[in-house]
CSV table of C-alpha atoms in Angstrom, one decimal:
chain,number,residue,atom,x,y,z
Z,1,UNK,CA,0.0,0.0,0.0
Z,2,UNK,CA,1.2,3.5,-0.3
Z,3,UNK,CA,0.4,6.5,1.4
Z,4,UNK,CA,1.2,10.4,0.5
Z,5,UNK,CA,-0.5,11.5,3.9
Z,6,UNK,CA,-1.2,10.2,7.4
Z,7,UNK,CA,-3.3,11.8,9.6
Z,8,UNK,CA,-2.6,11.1,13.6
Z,9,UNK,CA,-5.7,12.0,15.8
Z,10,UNK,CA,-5.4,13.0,19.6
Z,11,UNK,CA,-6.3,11.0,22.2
Z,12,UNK,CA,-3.8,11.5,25.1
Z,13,UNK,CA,-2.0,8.4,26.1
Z,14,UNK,CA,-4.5,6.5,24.0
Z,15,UNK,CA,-2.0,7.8,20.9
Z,16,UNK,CA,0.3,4.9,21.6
Z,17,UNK,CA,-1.9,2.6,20.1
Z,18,UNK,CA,-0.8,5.0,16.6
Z,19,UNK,CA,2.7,3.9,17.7
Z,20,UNK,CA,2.2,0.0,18.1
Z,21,UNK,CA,0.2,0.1,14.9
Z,22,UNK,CA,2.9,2.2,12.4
Z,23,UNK,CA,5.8,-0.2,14.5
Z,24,UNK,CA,4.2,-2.9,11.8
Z,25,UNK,CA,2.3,-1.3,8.8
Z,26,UNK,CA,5.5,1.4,8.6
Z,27,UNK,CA,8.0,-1.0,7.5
Z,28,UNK,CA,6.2,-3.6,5.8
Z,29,UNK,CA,4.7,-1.3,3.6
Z,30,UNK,CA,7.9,1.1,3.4
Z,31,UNK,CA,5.2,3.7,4.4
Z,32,UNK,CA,7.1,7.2,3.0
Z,33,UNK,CA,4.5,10.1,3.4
Z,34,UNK,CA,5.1,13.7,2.6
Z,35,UNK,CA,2.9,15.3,4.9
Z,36,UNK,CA,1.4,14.5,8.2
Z,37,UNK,CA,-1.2,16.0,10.1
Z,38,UNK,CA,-1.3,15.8,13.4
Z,39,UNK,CA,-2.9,17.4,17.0
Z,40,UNK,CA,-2.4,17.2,20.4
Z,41,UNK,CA,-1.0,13.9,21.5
Z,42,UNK,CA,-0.7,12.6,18.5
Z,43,UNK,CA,1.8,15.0,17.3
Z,44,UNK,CA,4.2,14.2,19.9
Z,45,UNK,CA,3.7,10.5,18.9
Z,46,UNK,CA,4.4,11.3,15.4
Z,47,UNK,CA,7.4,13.4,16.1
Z,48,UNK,CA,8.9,10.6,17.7
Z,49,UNK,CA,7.9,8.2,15.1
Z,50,UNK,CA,9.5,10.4,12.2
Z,51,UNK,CA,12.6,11.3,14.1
Z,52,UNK,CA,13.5,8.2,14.8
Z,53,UNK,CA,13.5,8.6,18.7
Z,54,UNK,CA,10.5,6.8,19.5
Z,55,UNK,CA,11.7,3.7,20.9
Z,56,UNK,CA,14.1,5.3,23.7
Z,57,UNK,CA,11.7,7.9,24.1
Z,58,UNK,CA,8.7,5.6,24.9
Z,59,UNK,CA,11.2,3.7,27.5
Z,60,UNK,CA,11.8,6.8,29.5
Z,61,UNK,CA,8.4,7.8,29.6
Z,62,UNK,CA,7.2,4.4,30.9
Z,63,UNK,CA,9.8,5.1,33.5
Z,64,UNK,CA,8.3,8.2,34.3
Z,65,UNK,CA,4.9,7.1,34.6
Z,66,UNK,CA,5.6,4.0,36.9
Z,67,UNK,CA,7.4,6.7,39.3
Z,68,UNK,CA,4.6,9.0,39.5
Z,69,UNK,CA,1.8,8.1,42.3
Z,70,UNK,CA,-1.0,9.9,41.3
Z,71,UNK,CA,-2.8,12.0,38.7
Z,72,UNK,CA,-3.4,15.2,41.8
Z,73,UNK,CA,-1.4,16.3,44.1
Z,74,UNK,CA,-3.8,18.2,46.3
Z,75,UNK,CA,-1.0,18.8,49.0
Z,76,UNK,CA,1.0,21.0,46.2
Z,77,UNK,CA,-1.3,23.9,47.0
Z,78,UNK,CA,-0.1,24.9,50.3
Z,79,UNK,CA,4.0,25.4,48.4
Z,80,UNK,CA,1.8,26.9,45.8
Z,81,UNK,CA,3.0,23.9,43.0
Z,82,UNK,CA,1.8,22.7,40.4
Z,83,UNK,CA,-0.9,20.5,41.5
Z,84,UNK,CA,-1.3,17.6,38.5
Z,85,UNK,CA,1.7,16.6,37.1
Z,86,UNK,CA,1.1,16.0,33.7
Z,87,UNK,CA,2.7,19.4,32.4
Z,88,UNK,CA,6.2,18.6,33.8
Z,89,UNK,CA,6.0,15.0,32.9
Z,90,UNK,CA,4.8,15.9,29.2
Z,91,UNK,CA,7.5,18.5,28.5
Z,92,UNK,CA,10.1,16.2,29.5
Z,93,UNK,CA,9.3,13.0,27.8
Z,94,UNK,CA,9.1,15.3,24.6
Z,95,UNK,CA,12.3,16.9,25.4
Z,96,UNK,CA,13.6,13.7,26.3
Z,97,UNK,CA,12.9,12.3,22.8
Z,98,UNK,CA,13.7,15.1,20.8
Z,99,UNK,CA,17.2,17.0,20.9
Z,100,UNK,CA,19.0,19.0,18.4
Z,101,UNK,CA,19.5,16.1,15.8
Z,102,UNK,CA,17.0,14.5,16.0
Z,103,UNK,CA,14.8,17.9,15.2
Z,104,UNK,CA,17.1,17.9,12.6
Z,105,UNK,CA,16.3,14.7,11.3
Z,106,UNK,CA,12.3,15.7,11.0
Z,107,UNK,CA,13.2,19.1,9.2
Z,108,UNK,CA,14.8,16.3,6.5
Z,109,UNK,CA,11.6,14.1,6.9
Z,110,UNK,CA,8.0,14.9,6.0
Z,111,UNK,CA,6.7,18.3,6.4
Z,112,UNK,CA,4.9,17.6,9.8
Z,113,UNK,CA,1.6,20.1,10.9
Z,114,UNK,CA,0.4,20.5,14.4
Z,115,UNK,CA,-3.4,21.5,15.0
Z,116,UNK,CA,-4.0,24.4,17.3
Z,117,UNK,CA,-6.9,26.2,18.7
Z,118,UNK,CA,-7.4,29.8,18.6
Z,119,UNK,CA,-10.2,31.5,21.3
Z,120,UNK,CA,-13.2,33.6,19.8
Z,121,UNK,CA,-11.4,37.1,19.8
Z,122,UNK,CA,-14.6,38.3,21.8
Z,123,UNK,CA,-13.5,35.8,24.7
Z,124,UNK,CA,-11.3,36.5,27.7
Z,125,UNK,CA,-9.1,33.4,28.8
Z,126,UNK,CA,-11.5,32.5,31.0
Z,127,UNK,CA,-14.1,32.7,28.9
Z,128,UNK,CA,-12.3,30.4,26.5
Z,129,UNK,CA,-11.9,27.9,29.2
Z,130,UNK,CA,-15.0,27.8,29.9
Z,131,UNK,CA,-16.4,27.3,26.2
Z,132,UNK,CA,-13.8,24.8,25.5
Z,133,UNK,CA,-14.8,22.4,28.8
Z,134,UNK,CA,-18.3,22.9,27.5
Z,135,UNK,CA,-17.1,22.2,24.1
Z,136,UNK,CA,-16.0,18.7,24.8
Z,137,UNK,CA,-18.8,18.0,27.1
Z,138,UNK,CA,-21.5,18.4,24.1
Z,139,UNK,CA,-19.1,16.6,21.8
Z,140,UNK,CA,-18.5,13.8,24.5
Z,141,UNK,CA,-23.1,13.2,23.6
Z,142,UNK,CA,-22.2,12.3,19.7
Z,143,UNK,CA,-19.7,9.9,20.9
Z,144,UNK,CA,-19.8,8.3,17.9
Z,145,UNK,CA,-19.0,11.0,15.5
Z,146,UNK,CA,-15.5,11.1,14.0
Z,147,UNK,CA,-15.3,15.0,13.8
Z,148,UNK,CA,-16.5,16.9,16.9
Z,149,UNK,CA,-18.2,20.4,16.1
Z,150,UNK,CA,-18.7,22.3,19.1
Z,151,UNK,CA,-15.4,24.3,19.5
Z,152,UNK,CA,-16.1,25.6,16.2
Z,153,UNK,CA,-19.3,26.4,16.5
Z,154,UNK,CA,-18.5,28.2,19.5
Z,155,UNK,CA,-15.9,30.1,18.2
Z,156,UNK,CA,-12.4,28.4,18.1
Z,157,UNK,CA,-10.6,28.4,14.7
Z,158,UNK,CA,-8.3,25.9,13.7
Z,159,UNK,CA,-4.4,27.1,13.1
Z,160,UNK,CA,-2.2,24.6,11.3
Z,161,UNK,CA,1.7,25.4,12.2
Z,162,UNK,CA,4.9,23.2,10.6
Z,163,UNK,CA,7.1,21.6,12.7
Z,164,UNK,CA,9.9,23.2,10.2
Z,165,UNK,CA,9.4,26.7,11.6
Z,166,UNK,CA,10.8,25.3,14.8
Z,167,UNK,CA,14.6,26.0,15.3
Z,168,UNK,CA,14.7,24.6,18.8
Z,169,UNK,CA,13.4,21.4,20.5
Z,170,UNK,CA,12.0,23.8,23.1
Z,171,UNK,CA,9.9,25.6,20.6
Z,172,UNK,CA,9.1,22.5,19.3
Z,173,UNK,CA,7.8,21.3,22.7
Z,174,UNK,CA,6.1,24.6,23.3
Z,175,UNK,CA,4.2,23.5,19.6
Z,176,UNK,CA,3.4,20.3,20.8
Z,177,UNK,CA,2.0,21.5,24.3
Z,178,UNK,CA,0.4,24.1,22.9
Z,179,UNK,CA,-1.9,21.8,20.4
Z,180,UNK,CA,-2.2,19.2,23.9
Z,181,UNK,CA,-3.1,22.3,26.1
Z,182,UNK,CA,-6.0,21.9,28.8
Z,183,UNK,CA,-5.5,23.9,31.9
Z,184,UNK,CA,-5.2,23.1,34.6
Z,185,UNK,CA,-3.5,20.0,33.5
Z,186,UNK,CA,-1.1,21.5,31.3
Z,187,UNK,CA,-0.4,25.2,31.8
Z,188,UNK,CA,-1.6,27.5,29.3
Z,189,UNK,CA,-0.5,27.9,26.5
Z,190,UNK,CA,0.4,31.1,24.4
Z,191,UNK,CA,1.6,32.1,20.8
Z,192,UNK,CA,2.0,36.0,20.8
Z,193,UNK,CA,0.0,36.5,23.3
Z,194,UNK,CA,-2.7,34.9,22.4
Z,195,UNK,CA,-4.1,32.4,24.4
Z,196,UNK,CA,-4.1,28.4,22.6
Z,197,UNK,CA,-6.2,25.2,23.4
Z,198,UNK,CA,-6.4,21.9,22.4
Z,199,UNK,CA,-6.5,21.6,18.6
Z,200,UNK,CA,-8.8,18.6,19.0
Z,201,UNK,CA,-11.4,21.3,19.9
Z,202,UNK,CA,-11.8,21.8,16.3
Z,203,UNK,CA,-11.0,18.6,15.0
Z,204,UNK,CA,-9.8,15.9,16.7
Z,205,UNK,CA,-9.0,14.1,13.5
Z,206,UNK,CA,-7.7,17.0,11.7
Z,207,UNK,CA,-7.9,15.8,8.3
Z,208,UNK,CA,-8.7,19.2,7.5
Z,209,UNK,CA,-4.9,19.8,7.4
Z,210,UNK,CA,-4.7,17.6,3.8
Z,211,UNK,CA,-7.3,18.9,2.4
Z,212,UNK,CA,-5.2,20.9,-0.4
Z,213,UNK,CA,-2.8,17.7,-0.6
Z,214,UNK,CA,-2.5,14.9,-3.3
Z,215,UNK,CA,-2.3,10.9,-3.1
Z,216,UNK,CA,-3.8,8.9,-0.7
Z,217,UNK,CA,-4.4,9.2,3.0
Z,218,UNK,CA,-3.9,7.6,5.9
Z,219,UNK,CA,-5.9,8.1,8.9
Z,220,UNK,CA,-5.0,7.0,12.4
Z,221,UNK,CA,-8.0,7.0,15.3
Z,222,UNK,CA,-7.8,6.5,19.0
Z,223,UNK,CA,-11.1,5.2,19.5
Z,224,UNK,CA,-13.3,2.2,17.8
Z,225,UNK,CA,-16.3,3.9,16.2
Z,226,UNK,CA,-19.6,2.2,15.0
Z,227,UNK,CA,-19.2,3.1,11.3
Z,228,UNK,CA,-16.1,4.7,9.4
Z,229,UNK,CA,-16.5,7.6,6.9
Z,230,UNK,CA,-16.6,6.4,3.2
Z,231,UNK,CA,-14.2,8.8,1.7
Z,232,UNK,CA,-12.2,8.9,-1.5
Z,233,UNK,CA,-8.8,8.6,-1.2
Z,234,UNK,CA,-8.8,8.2,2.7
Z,235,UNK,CA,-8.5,4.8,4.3
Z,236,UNK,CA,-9.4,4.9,7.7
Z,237,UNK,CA,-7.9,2.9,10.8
Z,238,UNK,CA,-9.3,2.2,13.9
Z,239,UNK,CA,-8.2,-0.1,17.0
Z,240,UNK,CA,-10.4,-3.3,17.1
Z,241,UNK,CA,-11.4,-2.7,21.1
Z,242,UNK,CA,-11.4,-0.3,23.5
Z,243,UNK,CA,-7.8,0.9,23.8
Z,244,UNK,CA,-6.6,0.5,28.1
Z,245,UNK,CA,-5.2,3.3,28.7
Z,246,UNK,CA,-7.2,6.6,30.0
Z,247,UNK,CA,-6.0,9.4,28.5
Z,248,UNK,CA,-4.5,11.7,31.2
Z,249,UNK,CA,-3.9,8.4,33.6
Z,250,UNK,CA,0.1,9.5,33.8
Z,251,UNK,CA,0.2,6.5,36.9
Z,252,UNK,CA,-0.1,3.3,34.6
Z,253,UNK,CA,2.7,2.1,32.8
Z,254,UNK,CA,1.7,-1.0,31.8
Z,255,UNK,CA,-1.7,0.1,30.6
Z,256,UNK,CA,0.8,2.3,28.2
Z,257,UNK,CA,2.7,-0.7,27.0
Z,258,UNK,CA,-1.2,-2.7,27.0
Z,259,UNK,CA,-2.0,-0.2,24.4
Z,260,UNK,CA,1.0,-0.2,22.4
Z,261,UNK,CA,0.8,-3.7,22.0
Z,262,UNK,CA,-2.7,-3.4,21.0
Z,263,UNK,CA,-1.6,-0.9,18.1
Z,264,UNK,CA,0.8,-3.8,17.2
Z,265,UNK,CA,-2.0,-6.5,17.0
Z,266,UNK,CA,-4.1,-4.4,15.0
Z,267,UNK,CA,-1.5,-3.1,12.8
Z,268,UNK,CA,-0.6,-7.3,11.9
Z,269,UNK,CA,-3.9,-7.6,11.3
Z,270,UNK,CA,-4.0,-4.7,8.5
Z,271,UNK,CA,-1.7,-5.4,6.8
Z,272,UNK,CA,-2.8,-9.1,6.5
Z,273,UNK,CA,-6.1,-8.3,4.6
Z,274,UNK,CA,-4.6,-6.0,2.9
């Protein structure tokens, strides 16, 4: 099979199944796209993937996840911390995986977009917050639709940004945190001055971002769904149960390497039928 583009949804730490399922449909199909699309988690995952880091990377974040206890850390607000840790532990597992080469190696690769969300201009932060929690709660009642439509109905306006105008692995993490970015789990974000939320408030599978592109596409979920979209040109890919990991669970390790493995399964299975 060949593919020109692959989209990678969000989904939190449900994005590893992506990674189990392009260990095995990547090399046996000497799968070469020249754009990928990607938002919140699932950039990070396919910033690893395409720089060649993932494997170490994903090692050290397991690491990091068995050593954390919990999700809160109520007793943080009386040193005036940060009270959930996923902020701290995200920025470092990206930093972690992604140094000055191997940014290097993804300006060389495939011209990588990250969704962001931008805020109605009529909304104060707060505000925003507010519409973007209701946002998801609305969206969370079509569970079975593919593209959510609140945020944008609501406002929020999609902003597709290349991982080529980064020139530091910092920036780059700021990109991918940005697009990932629900306070107070993760500390706001900001691009000049601006306030920036999750891009999966205005698509969670932002296939929007190869809309002007050629070939065929490759679309990665995070979620089984009762019916796939019959689109031209787009061959959609979903896992085959429930993937066992929650989303901001940053406790489990082994639920990480459950759904990994899952991605693997699923991605054998692929490319057998096909």
């Amino acid at each position: 099979m060949h593919f020109d583009n692959v989209v990678f949804s969000g989904g939190g730490n449900r994005c590893f199944w992506q990674a189990g399922f392009w260990s095995i449909a990547a090399p046996i199909f000497n799968l070469k796209p020249s754009r990928v699309v990607s938002v919140s988690a699932g950039s990070a995952i396919a910033c690893a993937l395409f720089s060649g880091t993932f494997e170490q990377g994903f090692a050290d974040y397991k690491l990091a996840i068995a050593g954390n206890d919990r999700n809160v850390y109520l007793s943080n607000l009386l040193h005036k911390q940060a009270v959930f840790p996923h902020g701290s532990l995200y920025r470092n597992a990206i930093l972690g995986a992604i140094d000055v080469r191997a940014l290097s190696r993804l300006h060389q690769g495939p011209e990588i977009f990250i969704l962001l969300s931008y805020p109605p201009l009529w909304a104060s932060q707060r505000m925003a917050l507010f519409l973007g929690m209701v946002a998801v709660g609305l969206d969370a009642f079509n569970h079975d639709v593919i593209q959510a439509s609140m945020g944008r109905r609501f406002g929020f306006t999609p902003a597709y940004c290349s991982v080529r105008e980064c020139t530091t692995p910092d920036e780059l993490a700021d990109l991918i945190i940005a697009s990932s970015c629900v306070p107070p789990l993760t500390p706001q974000s900001r691009r000049n001055g601006t306030a920036i939320f999750d891009g999966g408030l205005v698509s969670n599978v932002p296939t929007g971002g190869i809309a002007d592109a050629d070939g065929l596409t490759l679309v990665l979920l995070t979620r089984p769904f009762a019916s796939l979209p019959a689109i031209a040109g787009h061959t959609y890919v979903q896992p085959s149960q429930p993937i066992p990991v929650h989303v901001w669970d940053y406790t489990n390790d082994s639920a990480l390497q459950a759904s990994y493995d899952l991605g693997r399964r699923d991605g054998e299975r692929f490319c057998s039928l096909h």
